Backbone as JSON Lines, residues from 0, in Angstrom:
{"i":0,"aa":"X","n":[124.05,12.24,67.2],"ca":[122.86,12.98,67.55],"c":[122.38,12.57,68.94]}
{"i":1,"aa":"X","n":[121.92,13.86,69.93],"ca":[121.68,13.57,71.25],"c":[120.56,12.6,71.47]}
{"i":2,"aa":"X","n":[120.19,11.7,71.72],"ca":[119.0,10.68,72.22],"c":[118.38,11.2,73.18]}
{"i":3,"aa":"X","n":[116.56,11.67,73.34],"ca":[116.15,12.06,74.38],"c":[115.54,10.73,74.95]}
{"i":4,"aa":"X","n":[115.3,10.76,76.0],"ca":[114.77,9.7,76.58],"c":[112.97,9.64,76.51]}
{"i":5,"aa":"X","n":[112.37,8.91,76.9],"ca":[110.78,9.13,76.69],"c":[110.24,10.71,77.12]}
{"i":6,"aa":"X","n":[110.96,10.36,79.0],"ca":[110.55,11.38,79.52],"c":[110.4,12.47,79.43]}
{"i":7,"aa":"X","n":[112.05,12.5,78.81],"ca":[112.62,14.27,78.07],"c":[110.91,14.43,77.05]}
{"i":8,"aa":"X","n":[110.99,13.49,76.03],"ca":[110.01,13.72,74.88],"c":[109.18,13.91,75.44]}
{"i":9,"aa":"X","n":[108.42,13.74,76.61],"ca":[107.29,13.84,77.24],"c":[107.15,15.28,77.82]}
{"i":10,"aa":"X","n":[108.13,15.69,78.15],"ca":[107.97,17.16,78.87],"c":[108.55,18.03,77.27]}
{"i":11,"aa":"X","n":[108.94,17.8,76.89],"ca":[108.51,18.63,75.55],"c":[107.38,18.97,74.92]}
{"i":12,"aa":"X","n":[106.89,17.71,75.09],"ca":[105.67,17.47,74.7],"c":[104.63,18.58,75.28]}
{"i":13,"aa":"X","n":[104.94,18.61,76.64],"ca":[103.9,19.36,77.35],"c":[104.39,20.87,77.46]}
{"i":14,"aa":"X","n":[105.51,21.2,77.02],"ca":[105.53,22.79,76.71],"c":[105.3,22.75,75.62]}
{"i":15,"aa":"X","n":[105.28,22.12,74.45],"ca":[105.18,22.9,72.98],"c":[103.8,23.07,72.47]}
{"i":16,"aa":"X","n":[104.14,24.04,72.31],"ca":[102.56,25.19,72.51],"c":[102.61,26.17,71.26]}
{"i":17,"aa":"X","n":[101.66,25.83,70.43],"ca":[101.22,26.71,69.02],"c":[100.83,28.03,69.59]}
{"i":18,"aa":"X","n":[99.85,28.06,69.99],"ca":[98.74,29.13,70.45],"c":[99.37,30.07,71.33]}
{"i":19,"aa":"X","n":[99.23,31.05,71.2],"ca":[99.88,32.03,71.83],"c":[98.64,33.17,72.29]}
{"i":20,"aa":"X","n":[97.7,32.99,71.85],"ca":[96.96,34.14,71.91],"c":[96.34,34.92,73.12]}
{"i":21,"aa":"X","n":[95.84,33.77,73.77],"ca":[95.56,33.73,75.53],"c":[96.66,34.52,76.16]}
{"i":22,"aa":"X","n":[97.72,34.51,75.93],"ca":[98.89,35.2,76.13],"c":[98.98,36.38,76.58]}
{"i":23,"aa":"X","n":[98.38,37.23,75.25],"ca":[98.69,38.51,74.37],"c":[97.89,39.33,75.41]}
{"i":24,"aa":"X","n":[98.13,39.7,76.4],"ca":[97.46,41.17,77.28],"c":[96.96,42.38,77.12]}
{"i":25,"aa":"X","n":[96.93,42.18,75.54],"ca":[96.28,43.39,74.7],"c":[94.77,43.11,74.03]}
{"i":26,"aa":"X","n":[95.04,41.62,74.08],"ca":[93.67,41.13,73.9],"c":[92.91,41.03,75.16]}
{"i":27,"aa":"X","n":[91.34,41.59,75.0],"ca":[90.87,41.28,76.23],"c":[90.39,40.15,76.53]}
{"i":28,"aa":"X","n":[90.17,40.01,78.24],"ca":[90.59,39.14,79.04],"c":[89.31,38.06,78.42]}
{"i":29,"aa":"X","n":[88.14,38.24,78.38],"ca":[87.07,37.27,78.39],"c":[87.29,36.78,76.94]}
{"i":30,"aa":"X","n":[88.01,37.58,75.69],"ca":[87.99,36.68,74.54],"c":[89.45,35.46,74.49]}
{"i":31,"aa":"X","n":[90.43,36.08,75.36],"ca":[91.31,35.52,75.99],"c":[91.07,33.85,76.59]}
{"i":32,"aa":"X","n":[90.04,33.84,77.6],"ca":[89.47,33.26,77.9],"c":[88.91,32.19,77.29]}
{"i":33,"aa":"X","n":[88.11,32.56,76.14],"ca":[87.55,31.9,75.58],"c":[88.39,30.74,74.51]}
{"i":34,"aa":"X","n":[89.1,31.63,73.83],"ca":[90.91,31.08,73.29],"c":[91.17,30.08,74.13]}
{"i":35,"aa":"X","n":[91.65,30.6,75.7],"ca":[92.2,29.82,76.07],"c":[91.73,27.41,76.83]}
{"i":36,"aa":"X","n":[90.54,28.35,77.03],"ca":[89.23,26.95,76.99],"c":[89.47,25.97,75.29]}
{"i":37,"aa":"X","n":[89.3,26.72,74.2],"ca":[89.3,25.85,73.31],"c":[90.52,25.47,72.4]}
{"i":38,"aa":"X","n":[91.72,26.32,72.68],"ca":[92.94,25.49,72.7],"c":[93.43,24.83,73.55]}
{"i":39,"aa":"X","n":[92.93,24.66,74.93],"ca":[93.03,23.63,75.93],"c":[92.94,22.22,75.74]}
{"i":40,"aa":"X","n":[91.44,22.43,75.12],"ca":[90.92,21.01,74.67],"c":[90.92,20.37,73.03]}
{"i":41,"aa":"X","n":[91.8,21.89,72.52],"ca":[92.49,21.53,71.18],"c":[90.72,21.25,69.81]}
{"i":42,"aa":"X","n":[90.23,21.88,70.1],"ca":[89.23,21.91,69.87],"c":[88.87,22.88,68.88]}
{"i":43,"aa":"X","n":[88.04,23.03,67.43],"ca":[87.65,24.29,66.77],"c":[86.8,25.02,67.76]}
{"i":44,"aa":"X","n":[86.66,26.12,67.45],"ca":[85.59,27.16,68.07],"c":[84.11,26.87,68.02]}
{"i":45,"aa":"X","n":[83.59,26.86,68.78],"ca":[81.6,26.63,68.64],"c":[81.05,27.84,67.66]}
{"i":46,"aa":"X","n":[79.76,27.41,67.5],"ca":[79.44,28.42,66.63],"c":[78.94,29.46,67.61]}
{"i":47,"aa":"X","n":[78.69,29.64,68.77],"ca":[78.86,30.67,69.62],"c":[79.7,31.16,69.95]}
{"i":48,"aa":"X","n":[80.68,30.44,69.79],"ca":[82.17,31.56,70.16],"c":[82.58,32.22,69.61]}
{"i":49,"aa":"X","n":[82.81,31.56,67.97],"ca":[82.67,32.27,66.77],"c":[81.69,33.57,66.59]}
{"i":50,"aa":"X","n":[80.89,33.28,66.97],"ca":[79.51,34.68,67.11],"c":[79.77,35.79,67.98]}
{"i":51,"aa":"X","n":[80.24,35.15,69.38],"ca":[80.71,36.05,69.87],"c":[82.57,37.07,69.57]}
{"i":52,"aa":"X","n":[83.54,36.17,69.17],"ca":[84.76,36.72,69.22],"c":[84.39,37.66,67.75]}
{"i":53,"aa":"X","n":[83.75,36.97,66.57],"ca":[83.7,38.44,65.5],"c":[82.58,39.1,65.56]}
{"i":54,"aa":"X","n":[81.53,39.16,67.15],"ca":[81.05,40.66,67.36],"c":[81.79,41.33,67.56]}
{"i":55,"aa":"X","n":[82.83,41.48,68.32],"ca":[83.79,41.82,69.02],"c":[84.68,42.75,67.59]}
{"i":56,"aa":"X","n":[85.31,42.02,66.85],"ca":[86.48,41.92,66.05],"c":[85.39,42.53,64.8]}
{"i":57,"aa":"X","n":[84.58,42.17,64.49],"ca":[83.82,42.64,63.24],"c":[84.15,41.57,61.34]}
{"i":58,"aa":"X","n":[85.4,40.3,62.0],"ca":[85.01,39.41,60.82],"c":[83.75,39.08,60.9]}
{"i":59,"aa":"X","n":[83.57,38.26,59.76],"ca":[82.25,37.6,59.31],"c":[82.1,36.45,59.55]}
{"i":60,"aa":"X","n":[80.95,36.76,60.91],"ca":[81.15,35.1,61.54],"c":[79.95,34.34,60.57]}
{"i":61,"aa":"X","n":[79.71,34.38,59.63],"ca":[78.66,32.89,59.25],"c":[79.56,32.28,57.89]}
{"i":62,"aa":"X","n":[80.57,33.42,57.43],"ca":[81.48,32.95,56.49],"c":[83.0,32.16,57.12]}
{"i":63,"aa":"X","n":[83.13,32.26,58.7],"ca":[84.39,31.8,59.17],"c":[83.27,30.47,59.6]}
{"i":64,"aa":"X","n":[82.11,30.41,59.95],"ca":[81.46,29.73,61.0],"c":[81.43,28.28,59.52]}
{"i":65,"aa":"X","n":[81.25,28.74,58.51],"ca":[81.17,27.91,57.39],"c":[82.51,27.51,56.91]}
{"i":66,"aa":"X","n":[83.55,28.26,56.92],"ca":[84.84,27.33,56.54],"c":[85.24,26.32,57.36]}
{"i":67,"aa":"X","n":[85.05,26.74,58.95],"ca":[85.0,25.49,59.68],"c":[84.53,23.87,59.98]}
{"i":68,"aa":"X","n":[83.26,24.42,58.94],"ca":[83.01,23.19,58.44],"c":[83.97,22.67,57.58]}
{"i":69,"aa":"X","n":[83.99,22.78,56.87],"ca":[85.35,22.25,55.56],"c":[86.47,21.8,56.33]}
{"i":70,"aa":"X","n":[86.86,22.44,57.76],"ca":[88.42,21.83,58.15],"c":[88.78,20.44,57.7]}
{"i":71,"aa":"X","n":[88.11,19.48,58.34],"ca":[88.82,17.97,58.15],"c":[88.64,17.93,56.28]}
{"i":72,"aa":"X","n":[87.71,18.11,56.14],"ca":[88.1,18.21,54.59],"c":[89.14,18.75,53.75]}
{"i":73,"aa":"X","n":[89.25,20.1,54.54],"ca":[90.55,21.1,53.77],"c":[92.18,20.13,54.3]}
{"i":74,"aa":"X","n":[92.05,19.64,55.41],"ca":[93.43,18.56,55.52],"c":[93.17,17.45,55.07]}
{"i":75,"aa":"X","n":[92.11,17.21,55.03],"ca":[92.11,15.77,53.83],"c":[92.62,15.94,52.24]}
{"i":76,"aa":"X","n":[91.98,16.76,51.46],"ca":[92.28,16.97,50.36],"c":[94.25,17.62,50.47]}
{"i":77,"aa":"X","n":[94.22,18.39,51.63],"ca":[95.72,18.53,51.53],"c":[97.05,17.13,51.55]}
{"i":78,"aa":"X","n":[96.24,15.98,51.58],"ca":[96.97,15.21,52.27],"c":[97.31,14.5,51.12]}
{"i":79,"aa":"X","n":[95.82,14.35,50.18],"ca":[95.7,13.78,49.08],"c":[96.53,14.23,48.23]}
{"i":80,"aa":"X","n":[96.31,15.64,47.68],"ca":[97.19,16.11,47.26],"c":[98.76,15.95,47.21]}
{"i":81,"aa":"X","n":[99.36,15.94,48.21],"ca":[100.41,15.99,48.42],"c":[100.98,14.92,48.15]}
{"i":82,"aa":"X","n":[100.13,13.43,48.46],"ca":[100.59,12.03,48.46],"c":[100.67,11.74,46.65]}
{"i":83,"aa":"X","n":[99.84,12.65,46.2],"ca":[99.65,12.28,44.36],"c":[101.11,12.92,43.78]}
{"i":84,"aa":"X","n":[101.28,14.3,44.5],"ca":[102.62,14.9,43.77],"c":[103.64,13.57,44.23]}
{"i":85,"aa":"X","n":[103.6,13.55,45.38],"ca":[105.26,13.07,45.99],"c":[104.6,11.71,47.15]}
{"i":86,"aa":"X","n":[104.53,10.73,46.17],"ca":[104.18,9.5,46.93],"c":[105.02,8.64,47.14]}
{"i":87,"aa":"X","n":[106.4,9.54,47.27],"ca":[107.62,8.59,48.0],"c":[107.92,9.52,48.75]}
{"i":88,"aa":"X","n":[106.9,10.1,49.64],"ca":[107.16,10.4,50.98],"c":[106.55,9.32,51.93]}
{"i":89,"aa":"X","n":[105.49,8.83,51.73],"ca":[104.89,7.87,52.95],"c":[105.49,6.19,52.08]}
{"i":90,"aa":"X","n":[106.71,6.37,51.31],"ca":[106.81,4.71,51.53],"c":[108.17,4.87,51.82]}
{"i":91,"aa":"X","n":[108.71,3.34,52.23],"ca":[109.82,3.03,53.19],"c":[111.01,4.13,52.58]}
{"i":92,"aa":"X","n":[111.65,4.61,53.6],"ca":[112.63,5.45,53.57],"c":[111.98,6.87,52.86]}
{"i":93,"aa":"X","n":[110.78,6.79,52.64],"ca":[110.47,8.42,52.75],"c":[109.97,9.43,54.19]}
{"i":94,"aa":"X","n":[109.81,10.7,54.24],"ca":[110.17,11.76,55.35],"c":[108.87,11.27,56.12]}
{"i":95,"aa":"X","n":[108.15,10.76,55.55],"ca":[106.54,10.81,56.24],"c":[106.19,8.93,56.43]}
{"i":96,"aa":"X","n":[107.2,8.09,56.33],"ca":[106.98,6.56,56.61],"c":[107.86,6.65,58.14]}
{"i":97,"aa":"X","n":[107.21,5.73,59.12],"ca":[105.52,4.41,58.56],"c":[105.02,5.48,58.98]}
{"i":98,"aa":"X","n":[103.82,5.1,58.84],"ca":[101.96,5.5,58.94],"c":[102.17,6.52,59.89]}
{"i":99,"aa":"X","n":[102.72,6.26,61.34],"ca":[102.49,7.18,62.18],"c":[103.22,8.73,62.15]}
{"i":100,"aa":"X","n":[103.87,8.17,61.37],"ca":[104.67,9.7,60.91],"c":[103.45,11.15,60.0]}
{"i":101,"aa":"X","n":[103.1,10.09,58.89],"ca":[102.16,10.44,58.41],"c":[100.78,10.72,59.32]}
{"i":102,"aa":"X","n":[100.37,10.21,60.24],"ca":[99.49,10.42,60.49],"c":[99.64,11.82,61.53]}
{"i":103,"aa":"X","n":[100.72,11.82,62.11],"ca":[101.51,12.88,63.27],"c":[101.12,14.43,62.43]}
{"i":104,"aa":"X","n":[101.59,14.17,60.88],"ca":[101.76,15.36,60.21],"c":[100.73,16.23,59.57]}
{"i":105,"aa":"X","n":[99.63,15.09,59.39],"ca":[97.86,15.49,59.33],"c":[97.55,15.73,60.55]}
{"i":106,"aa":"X","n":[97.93,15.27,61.46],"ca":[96.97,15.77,62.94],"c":[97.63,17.42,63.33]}
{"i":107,"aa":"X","n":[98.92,17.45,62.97],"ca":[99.3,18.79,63.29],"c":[98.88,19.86,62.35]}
{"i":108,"aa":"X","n":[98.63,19.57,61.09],"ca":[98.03,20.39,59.93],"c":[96.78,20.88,60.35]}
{"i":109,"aa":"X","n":[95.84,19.93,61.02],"ca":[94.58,20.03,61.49],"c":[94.58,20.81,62.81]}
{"i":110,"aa":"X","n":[95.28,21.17,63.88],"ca":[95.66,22.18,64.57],"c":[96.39,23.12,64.4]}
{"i":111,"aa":"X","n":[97.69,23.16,63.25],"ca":[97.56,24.71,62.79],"c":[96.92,25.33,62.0]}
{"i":112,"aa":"X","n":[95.82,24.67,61.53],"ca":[94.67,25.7,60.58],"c":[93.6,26.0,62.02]}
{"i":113,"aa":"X","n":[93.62,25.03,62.91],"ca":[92.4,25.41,63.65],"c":[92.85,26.67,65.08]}
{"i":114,"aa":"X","n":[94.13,26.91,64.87],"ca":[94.67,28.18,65.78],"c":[94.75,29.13,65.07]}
{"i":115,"aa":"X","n":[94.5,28.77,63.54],"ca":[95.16,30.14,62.78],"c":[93.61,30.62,62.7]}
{"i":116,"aa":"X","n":[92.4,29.93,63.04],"ca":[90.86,30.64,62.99],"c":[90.69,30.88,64.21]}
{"i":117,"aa":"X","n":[91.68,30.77,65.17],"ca":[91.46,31.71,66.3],"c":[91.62,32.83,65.65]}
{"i":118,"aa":"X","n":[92.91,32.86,65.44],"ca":[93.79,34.44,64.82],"c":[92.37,35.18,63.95]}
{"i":119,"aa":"X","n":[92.13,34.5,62.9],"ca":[91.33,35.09,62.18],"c":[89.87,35.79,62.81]}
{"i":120,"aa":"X","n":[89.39,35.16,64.08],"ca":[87.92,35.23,64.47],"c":[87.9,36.83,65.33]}
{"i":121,"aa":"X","n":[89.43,36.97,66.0],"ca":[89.84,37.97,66.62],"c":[90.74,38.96,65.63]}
{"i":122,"aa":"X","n":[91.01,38.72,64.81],"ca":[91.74,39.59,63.81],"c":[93.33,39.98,64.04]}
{"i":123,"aa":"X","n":[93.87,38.45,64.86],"ca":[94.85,38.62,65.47],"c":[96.33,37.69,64.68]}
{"i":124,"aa":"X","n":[96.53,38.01,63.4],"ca":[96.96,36.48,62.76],"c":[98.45,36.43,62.98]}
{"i":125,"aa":"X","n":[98.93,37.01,64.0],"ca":[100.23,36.01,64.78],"c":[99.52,35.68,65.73]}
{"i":126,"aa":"X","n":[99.75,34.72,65.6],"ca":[99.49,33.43,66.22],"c":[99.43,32.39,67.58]}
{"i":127,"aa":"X","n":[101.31,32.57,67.38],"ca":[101.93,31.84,67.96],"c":[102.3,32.22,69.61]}
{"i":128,"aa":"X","n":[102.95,31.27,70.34],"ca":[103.47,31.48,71.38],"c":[105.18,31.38,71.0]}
{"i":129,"aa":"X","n":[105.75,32.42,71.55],"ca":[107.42,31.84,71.24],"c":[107.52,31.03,72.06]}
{"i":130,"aa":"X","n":[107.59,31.06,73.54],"ca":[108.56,29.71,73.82],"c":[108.02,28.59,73.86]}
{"i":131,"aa":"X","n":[105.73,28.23,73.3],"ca":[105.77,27.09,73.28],"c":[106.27,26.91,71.64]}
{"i":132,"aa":"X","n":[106.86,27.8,70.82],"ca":[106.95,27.56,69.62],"c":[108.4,26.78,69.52]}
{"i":133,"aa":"X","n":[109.16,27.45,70.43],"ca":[110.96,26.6,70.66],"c":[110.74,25.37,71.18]}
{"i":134,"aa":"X","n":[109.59,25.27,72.25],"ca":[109.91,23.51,72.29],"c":[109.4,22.37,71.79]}
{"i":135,"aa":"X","n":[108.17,23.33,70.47],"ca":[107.61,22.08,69.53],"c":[109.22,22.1,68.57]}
{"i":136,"aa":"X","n":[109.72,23.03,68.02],"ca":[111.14,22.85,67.21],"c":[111.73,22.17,68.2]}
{"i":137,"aa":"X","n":[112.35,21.77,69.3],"ca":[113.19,21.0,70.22],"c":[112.63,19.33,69.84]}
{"i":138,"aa":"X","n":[111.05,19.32,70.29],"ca":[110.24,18.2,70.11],"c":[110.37,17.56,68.7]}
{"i":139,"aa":"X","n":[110.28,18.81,68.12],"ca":[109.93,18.07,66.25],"c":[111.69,17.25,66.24]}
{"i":140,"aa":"X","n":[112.52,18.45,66.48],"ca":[114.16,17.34,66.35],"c":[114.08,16.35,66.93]}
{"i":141,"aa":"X","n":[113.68,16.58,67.97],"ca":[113.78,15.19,68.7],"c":[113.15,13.79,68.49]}
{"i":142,"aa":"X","n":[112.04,13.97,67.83],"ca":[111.57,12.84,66.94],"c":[111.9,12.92,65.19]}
{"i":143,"aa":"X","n":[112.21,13.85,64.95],"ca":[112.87,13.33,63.98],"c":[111.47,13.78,62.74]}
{"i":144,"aa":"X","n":[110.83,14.96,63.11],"ca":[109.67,15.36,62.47],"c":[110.59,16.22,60.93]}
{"i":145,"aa":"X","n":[109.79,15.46,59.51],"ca":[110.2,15.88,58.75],"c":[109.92,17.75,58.03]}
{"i":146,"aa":"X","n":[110.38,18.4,59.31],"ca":[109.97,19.62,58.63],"c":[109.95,20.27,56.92]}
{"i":147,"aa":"X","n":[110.35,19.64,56.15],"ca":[110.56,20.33,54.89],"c":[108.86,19.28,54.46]}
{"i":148,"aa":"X","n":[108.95,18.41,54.37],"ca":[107.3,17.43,54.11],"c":[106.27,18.47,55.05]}
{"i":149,"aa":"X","n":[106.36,18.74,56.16],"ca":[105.19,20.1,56.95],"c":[105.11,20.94,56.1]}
{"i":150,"aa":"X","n":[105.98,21.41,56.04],"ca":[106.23,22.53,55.09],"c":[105.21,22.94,53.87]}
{"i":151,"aa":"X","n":[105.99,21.77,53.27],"ca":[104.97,21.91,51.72],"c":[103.32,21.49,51.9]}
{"i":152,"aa":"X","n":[103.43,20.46,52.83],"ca":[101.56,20.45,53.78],"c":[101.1,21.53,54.13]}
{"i":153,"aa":"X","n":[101.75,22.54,55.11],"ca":[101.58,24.0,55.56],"c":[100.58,24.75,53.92]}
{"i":154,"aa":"X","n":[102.14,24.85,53.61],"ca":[101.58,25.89,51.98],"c":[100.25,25.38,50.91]}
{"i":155,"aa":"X","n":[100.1,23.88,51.17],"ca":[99.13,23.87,50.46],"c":[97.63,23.64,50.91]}
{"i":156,"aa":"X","n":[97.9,23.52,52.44],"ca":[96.94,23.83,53.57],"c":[96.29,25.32,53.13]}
{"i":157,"aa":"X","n":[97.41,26.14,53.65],"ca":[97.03,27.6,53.47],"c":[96.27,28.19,51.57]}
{"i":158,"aa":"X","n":[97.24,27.38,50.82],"ca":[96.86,28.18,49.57],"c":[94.66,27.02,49.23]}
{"i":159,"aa":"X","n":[94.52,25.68,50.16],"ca":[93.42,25.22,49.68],"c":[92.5,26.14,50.52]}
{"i":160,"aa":"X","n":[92.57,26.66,52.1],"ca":[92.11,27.07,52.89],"c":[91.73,28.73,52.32]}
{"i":161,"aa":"X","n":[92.43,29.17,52.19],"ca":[92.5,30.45,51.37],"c":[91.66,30.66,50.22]}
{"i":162,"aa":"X","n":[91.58,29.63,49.45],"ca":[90.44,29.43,48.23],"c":[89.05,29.2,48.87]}
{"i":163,"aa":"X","n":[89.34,28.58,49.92],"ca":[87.59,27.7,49.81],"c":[87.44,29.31,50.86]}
{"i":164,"aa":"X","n":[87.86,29.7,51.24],"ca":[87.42,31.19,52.0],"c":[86.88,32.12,51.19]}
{"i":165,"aa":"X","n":[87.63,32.08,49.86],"ca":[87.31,33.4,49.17],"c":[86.22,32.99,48.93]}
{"i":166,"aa":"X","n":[85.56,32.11,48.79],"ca":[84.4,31.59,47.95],"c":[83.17,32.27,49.01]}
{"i":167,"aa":"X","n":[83.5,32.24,50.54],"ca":[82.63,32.81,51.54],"c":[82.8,34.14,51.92]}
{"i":168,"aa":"X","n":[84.22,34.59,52.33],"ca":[84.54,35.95,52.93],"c":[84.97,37.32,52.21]}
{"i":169,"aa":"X","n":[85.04,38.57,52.88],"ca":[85.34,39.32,51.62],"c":[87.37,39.29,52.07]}
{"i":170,"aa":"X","n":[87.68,40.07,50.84],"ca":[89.03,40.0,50.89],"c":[89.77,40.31,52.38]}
{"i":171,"aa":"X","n":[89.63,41.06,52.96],"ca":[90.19,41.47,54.22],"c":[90.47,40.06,55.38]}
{"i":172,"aa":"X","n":[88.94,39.85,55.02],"ca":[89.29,38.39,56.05],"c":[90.12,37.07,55.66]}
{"i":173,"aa":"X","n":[89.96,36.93,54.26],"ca":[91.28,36.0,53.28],"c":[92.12,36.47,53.2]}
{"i":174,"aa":"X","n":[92.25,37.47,53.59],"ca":[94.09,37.95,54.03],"c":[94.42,37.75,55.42]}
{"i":175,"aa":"X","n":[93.25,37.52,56.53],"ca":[93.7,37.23,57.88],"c":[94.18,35.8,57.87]}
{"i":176,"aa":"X","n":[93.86,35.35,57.12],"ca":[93.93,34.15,56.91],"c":[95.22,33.25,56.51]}
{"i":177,"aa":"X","n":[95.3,33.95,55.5],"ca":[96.65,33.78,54.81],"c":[97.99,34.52,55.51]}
{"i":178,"aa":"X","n":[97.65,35.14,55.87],"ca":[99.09,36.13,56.75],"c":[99.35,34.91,58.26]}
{"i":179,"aa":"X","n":[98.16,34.69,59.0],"ca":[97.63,33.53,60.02],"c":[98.79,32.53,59.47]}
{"i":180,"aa":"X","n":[98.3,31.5,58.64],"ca":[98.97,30.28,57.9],"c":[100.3,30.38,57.7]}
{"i":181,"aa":"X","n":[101.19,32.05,57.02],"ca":[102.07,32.09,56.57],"c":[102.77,32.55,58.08]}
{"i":182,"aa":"X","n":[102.66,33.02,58.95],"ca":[103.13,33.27,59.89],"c":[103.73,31.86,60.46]}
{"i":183,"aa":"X","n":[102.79,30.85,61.01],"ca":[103.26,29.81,61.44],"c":[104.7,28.84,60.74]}
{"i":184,"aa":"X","n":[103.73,29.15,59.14],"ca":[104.87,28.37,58.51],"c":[106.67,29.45,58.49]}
{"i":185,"aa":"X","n":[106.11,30.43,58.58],"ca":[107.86,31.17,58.86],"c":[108.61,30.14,60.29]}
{"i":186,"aa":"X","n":[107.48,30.68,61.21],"ca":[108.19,29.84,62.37],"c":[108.45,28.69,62.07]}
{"i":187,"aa":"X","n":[107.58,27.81,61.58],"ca":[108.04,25.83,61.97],"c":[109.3,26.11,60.81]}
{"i":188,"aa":"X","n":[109.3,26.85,59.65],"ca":[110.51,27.23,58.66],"c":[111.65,27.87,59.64]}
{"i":189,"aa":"X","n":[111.59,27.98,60.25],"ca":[112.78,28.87,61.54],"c":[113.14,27.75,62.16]}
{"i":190,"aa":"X","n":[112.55,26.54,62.14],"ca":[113.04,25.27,63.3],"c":[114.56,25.09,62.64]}
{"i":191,"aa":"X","n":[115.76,24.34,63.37],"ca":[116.85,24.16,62.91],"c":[116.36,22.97,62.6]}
{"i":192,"aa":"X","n":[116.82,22.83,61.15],"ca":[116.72,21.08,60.67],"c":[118.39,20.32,60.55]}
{"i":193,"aa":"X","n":[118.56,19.66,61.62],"ca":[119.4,18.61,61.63],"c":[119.51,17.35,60.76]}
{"i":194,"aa":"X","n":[120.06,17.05,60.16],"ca":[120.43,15.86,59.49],"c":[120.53,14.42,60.24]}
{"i":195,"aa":"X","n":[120.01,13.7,59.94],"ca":[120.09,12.46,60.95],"c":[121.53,11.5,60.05]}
């Protein structure tokens, strides 16, 4: 298996790019804008931005403005979860040991739910960027990121995220939601997984 060097990992690093939306030239330019400021700084949406992108779009901003609260919670409980089914993933010789592996795979959970409420705030739920999407798959091989452990984090991200929504939004917008989530996970599911 090819060895990248730091550097290589480092400029991977700096193309692989979730967010695609800033992108999309069909979206207009000032909500564009606004996208593009708070996936910059990797950041959820304010509750003004939120106010403003679903005047625009016509979701329901005090029911998206309220799931956002729940984020670190909705990847916490996903994490929990996951560690109770299959808690020989974070010990020695499992996909998610040591710690930092695990911790790599919650911090990315916590930025693809918080791009997929871009998608949702604009009513836009692909997502993604392709080519920063090829060089987080280049990046993830290259460290050795256990995509099938994302995976099942992804799905139960989306199916906890999806619940605690319905509880606020009407159906239309828990389907932006869920289409959002399942989109990504097709892609990081599209990464080639190599065998070490």
């Amino acid at each position: 298996m090819h060895q990248h060097s730091p550097e290589q990992i480092a400029a991977l690093a700096r193309r692989a790019q979730v967010c695609g939306l800033h992108r999309q030239e069909s979206i207009p330019s000032h909500v564009r804008q606004v996208l593009e400021e708070a996936d910059h700084t990797k950041r959820l949406l304010s509750t003004d931005e939120i106010n403003q992108l679903c005047a625009n779009s016509g979701v329901n901003a005090s029911a998206l403005n309220a799931l956002q609260q729940q984020v670190e919670h909705l990847v916490d409980a996903t994490r929990q979860e996951l560690l109770a089914e299959q808690p020989e993933l974070v010990q020695p010789g499992g996909a998610l040991h040591p710690a930092h592996r695990a911790e790599a795979c919650w911090r990315d959970c916590f930025h693809f739910l918080r791009v997929c409420l871009y998608g949702v705030a604009i009513r836009r739920p692909n997502v993604t960027d392709p080519e920063g999407m090829e060089a987080l798959g280049e990046l993830y091989r290259a460290v050795g990121v256990p995509i099938d452990a994302l995976l099942i984090a992804l799905a139960c991200l989306r199916r906890r995220a999806c619940a605690a929504y319905r509880a606020l939004a009407d159906v239309e917008d828990v389907k932006l939601l869920d289409h959002a989530i399942k989109h990504l996970e097709q892609r990081i599911g599209g990464f080639v997984i190599t065998s070490c």
